[in-house]
Coordinates of C-alpha atoms in Angstrom, one line a residue:
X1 CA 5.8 138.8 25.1
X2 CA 7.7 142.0 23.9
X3 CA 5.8 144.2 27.0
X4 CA 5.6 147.2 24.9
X5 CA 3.7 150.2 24.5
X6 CA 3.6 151.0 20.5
X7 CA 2.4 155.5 20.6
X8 CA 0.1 154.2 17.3
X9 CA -0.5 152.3 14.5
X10 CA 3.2 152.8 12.6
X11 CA 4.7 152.7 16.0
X12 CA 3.2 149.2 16.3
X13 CA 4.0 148.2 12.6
X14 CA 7.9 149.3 13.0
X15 CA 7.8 146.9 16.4
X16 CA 6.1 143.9 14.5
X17 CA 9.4 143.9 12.1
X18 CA 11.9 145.0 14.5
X19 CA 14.8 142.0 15.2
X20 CA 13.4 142.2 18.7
X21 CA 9.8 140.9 18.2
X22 CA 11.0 138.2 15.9
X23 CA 12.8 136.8 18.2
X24 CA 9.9 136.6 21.1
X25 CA 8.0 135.4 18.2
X26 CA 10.4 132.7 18.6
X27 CA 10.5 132.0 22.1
X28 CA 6.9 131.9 22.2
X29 CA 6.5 129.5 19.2
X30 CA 8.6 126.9 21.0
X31 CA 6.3 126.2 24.0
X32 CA 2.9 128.6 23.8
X33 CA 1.9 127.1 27.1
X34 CA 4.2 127.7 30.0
X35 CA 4.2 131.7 28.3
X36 CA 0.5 131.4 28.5
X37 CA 0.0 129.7 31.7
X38 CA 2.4 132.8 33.2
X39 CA 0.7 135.3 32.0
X40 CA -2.7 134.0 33.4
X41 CA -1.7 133.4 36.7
X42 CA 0.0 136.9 37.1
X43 CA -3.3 138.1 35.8
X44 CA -5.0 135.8 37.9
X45 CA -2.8 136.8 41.4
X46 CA -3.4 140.9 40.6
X47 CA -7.3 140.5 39.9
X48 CA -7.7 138.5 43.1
X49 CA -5.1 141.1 45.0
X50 CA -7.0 144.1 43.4
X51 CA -10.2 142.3 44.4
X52 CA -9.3 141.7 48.5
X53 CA -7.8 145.2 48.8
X54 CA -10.2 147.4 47.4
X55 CA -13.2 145.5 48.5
X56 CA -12.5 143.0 50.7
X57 CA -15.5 140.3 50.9
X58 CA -18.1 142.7 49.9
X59 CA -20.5 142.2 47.0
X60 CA -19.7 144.2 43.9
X61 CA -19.9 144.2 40.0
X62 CA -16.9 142.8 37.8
X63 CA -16.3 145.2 35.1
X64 CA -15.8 147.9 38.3
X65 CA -12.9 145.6 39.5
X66 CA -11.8 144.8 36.2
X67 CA -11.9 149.0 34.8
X68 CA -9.9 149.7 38.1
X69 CA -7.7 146.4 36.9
X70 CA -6.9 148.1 33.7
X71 CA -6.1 151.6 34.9
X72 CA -3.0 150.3 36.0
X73 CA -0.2 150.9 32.8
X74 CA 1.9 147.9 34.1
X75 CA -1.4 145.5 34.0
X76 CA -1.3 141.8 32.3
X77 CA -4.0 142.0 29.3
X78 CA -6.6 139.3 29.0
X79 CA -5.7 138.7 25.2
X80 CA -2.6 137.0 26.8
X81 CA -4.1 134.5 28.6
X82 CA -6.1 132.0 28.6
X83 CA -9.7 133.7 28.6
X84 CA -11.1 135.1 26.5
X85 CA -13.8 137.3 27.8
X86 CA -14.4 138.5 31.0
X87 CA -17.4 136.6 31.9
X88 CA -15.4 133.5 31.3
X89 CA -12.9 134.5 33.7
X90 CA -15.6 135.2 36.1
X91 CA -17.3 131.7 35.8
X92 CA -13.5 130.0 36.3
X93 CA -13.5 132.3 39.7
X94 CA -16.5 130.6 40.6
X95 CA -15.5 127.1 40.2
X96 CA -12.3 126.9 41.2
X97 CA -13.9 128.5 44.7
X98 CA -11.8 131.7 44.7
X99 CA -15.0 133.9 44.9
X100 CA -19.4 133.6 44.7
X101 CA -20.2 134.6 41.6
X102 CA -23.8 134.9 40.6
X103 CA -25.9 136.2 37.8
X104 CA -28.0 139.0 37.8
X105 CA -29.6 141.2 34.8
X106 CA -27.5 143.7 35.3
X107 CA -24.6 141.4 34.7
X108 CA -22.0 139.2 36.9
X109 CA -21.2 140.0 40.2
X110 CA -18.3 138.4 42.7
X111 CA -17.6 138.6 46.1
X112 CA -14.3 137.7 47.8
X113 CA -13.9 134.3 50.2
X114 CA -11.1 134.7 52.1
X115 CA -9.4 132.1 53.2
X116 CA -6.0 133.3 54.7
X117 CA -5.8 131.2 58.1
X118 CA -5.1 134.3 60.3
X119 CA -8.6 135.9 59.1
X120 CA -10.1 132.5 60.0
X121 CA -8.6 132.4 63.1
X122 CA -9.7 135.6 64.1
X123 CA -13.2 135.1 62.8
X124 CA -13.5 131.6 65.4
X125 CA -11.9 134.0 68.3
X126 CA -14.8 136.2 67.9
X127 CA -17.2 133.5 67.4
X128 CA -16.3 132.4 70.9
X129 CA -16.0 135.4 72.4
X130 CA -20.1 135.9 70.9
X131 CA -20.6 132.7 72.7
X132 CA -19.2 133.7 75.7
X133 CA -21.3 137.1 76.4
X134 CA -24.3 134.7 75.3
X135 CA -23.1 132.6 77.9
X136 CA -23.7 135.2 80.8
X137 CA -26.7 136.3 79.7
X138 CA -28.1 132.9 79.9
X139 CA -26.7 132.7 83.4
X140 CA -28.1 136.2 84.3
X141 CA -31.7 135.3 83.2
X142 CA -31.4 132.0 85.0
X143 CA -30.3 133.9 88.1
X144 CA -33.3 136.4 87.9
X145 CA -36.2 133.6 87.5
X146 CA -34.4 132.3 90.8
X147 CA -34.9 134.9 92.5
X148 CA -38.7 135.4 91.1
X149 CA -39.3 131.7 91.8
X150 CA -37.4 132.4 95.4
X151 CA -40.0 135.7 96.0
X152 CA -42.8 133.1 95.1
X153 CA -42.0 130.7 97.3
X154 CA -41.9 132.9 100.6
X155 CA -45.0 134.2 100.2
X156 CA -46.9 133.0 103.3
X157 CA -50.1 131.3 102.9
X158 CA -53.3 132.9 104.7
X159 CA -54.8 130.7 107.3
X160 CA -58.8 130.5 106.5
X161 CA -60.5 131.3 110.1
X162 CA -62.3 128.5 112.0
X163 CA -65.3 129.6 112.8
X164 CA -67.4 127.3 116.3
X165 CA -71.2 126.5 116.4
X166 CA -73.0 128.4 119.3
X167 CA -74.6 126.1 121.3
X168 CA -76.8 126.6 124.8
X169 CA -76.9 124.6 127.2
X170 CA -80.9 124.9 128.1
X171 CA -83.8 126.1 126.0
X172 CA -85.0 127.9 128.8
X173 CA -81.9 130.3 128.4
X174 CA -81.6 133.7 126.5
X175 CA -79.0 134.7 124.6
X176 CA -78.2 138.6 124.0
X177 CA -75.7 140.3 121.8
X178 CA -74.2 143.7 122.7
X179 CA -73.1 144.8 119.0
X180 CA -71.1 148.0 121.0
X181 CA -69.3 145.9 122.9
X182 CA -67.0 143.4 123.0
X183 CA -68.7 140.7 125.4
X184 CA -71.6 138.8 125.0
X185 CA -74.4 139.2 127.6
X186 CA -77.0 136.7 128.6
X187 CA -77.5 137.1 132.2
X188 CA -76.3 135.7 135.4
X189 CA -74.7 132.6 133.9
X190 CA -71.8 131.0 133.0
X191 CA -72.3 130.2 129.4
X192 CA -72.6 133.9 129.1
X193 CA -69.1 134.5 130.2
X194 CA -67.9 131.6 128.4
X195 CA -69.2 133.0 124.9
X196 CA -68.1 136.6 125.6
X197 CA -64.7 135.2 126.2
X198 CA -64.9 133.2 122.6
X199 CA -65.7 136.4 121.0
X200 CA -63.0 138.5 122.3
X201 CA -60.1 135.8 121.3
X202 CA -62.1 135.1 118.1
X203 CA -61.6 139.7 117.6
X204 CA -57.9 139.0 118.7
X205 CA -57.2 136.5 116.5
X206 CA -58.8 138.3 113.3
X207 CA -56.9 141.2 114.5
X208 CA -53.8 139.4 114.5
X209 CA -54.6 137.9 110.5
X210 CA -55.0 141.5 109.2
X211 CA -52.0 142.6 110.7
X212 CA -49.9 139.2 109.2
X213 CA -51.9 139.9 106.0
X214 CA -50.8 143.7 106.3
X215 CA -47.0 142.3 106.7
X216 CA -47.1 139.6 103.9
X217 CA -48.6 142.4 101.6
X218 CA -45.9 144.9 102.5
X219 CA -42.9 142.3 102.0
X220 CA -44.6 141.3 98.7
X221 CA -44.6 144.9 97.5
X222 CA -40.9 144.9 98.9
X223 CA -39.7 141.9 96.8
X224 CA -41.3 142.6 93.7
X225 CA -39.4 146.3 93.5
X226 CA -35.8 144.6 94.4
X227 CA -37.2 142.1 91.8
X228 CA -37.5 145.5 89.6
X229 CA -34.7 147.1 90.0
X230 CA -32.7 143.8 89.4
X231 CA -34.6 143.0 86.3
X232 CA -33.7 147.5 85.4
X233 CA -30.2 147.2 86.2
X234 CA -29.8 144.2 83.5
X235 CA -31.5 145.7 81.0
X236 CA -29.5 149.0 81.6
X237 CA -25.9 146.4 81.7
X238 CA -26.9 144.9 78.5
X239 CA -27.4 148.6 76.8
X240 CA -24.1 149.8 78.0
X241 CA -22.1 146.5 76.5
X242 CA -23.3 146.6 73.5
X243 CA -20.9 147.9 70.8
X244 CA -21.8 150.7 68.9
X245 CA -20.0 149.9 65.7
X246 CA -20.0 151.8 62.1
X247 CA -18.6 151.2 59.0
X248 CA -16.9 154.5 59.3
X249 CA -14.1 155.5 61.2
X250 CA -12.1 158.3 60.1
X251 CA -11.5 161.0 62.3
X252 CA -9.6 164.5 62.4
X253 CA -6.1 164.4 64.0
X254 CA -4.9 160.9 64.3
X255 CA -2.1 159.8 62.3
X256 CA -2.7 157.3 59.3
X257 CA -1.1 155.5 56.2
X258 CA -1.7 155.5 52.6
X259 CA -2.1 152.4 51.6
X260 CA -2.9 152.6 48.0
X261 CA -0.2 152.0 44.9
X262 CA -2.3 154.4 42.6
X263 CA -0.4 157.5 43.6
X264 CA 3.1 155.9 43.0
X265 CA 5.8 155.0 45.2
X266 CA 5.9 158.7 46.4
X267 CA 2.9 158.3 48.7
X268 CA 2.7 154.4 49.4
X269 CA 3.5 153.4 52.5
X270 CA 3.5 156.6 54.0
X271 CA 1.9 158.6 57.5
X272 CA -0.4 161.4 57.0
X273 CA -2.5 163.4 59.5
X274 CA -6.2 164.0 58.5
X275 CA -7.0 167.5 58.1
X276 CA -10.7 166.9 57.3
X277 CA -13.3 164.2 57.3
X278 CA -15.8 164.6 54.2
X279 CA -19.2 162.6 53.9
X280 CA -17.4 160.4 56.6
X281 CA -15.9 157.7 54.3
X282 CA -13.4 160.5 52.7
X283 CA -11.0 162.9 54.0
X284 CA -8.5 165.7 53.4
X285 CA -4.7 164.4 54.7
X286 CA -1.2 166.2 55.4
X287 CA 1.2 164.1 54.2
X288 CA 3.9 164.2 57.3
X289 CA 7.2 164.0 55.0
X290 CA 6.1 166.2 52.2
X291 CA 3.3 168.6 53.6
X292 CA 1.5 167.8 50.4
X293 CA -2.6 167.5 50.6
X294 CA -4.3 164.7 49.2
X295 CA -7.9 163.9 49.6
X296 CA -8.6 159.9 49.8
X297 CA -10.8 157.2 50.9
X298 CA -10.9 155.8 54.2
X299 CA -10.3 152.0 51.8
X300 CA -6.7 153.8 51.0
X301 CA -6.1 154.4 54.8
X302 CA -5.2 152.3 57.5
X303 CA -4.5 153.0 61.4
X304 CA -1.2 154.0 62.7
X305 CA -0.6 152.2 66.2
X306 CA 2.2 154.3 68.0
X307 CA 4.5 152.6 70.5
X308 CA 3.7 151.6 74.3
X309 CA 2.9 154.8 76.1
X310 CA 1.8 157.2 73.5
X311 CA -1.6 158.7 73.1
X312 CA -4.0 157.2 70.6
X313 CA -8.1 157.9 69.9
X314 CA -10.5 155.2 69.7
X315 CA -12.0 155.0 66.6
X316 CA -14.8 152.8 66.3
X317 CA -17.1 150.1 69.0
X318 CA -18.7 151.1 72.5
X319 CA -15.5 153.6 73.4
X320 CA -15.8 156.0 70.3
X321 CA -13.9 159.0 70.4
X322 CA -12.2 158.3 73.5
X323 CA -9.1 159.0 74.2
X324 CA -6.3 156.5 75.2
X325 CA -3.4 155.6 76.7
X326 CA -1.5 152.7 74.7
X327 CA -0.2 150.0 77.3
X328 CA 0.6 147.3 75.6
X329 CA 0.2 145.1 72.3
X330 CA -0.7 141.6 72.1
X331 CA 0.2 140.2 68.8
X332 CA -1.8 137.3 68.5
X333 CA -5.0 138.0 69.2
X334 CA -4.6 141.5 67.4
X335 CA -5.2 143.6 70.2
X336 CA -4.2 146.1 72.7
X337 CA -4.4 147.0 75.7
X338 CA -5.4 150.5 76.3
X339 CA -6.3 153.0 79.4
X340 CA -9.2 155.4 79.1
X341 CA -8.2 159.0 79.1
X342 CA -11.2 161.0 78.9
X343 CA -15.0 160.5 79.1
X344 CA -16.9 158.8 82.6
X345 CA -14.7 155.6 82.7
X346 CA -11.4 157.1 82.8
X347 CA -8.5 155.2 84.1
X348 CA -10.4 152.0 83.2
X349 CA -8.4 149.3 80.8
X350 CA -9.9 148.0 78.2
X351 CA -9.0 145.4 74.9
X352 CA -9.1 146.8 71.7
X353 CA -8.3 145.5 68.2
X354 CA -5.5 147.3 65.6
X355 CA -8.0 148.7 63.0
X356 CA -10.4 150.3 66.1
X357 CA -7.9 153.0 67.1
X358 CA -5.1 154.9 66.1
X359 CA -2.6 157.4 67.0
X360 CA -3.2 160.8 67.9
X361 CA -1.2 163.9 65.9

């Protein structure tokens, strides 16, 4: 009630019979409740705040949110509201829905469920978007078994040869085969003639199979490397669009903002420029107004995004330390629009979101 800091124990004693503390006394006697349930949902609100900020929906232990609670002077104690312990608080968290909670031997632990509508909403865009890129790869796979089914199909079939009976007219009659030669010779006669000119269409016509069989093999060979190279050039696309993403993103040279109220009012709120990046989740930074050096976490830091125009570096996903040219901002989906500066694609436009980029120094 009194919101005082007593230096020790005859500091305290003086306040306890001070005018000032008897009359909160008072006030507090004539309705316990609406004091108590204030205090507990200002405790309540800060925890939670303290909770989102510092580690967003991750999993973590809740004395480390609760000793980085009470670091804070200006904090609401627990002794003022309505828990008791900390573990009691915890369980409360856990069925009123504000955050899982579960058990462990090492103690409780909580995690975060966030619930503000534009996180949700930007959680179903890239749901969709997922589906989308899904989407075309189902409709690239289908086109490729087309094509193999397509290959299959226009494979001509071999004709089996027809082989004719030799027959003779007489018994009387001899027959004699030349193997040099392409003709059949059996004298004088005319089945002799006839039968040399079956075997020299029966030579064409196996002459003309190999050289279809030749063909059909050579076409085969033909669509089964476009077939290939198709099947490559997919594989190759898919490699290319997928994001390389990290849980790290600071980098030296851009422009950034303390975010954190731990260093005071002095700091919050304002631009820096890293110097340094240290085991890539901390980093050295100028503060632009003051000149002073701090050293932070990337968690204190957020991007800067410059207006239309300026130059910016891409931070995290497939375009990683890139360079950029900011065209323009689209607000609701959280983007912009930006125009590679460097690297193999330059000149082409891409879509990035806010926290992927930021601007250079």
């Amino acid at each position: 009630m009194c919101q005082k800091q007593c230096r020790d124990e005859n500091g305290f004693k003086c306040h306890c019979m001070s005018e000032s503390h008897q009359r909160q006394l008072l006030l507090a006697s004539e309705n316990p409740n609406r004091f108590m349930d204030h205090f507990s949902q200002e405790f309540k609100s800060e925890f939670l705040e303290l909770l989102r900020r510092r580690f967003g929906t991750k999993r973590v232990h809740n004395n480390i949110i609760y000793n980085e609670y009470i670091s804070d002077r200006q904090h609401i104690h627990m002794n003022a509201t309505r828990w008791e312990t900390l573990t009691e608080f915890t369980k409360w968290l856990g069925r009123e829905g504000f955050c899982k909670v579960d058990e462990t031997p090492k103690g409780w632990y909580i995690q975060y469920i966030d619930r503000d509508p534009e996180t949700i909403r930007r959680q179903e865009e890239l749901a969709r978007k997922k589906k989308h890129d899904l989407d075309d790869e189902e409709r690239s796979a289908k086109f490729i078994e087309e094509q193999v089914r397509r290959g299959r199909d226009g494979k001509e079939i071999e004709e089996n040869p027809v082989y004719t009976e030799l027959k003779r007219e007489s018994e009387e009659e001899k027959v004699a085969f030349n193997l040099g030669a392409s003709l059949c010779v059996a004298g004088p006669s005319k089945t002799s003639s006839a039968l040399g000119v079956s075997a020299l269409k029966k030579d064409v016509a196996v002459s003309v199979k190999r050289k279809d069989t030749s063909s059909d093999t050579r076409s085969e060979k033909k669509r089964k490397s476009a077939l290939e190279e198709i099947i490559e050039m997919e594989e190759r696309k898919k490699k290319k669009q997928q994001p390389v993403r990290t849980d790290y993103w600071l980098q030296p040279n851009i422009v950034v903002k303390v975010v954190t109220k731990k260093l005071g009012e002095r700091y919050h709120k304002r631009k820096a420029v890293i110097m340094e990046v240290k085991d890539k989740y901390s980093a050295v930074v100028k503060m632009i107004d003051s000149g002073d050096k701090l050293k932070l976490d990337q968690t204190h830091l957020e991007t800067v995004i410059p207006a239309p125009g300026k130059q910016v570096l891409i931070l995290n996903g497939p375009y990683r330390d890139t360079e950029a040219l900011l065209e323009g901002i689209d607000e609701k989906s959280f983007t912009a629009t930006l125009t590679l500066d460097s690297g193999q694609q330059k000149g082409k436009r891409v879509d990035v979101a806010y926290e992927d980029f930021s601007k250079l120094a």
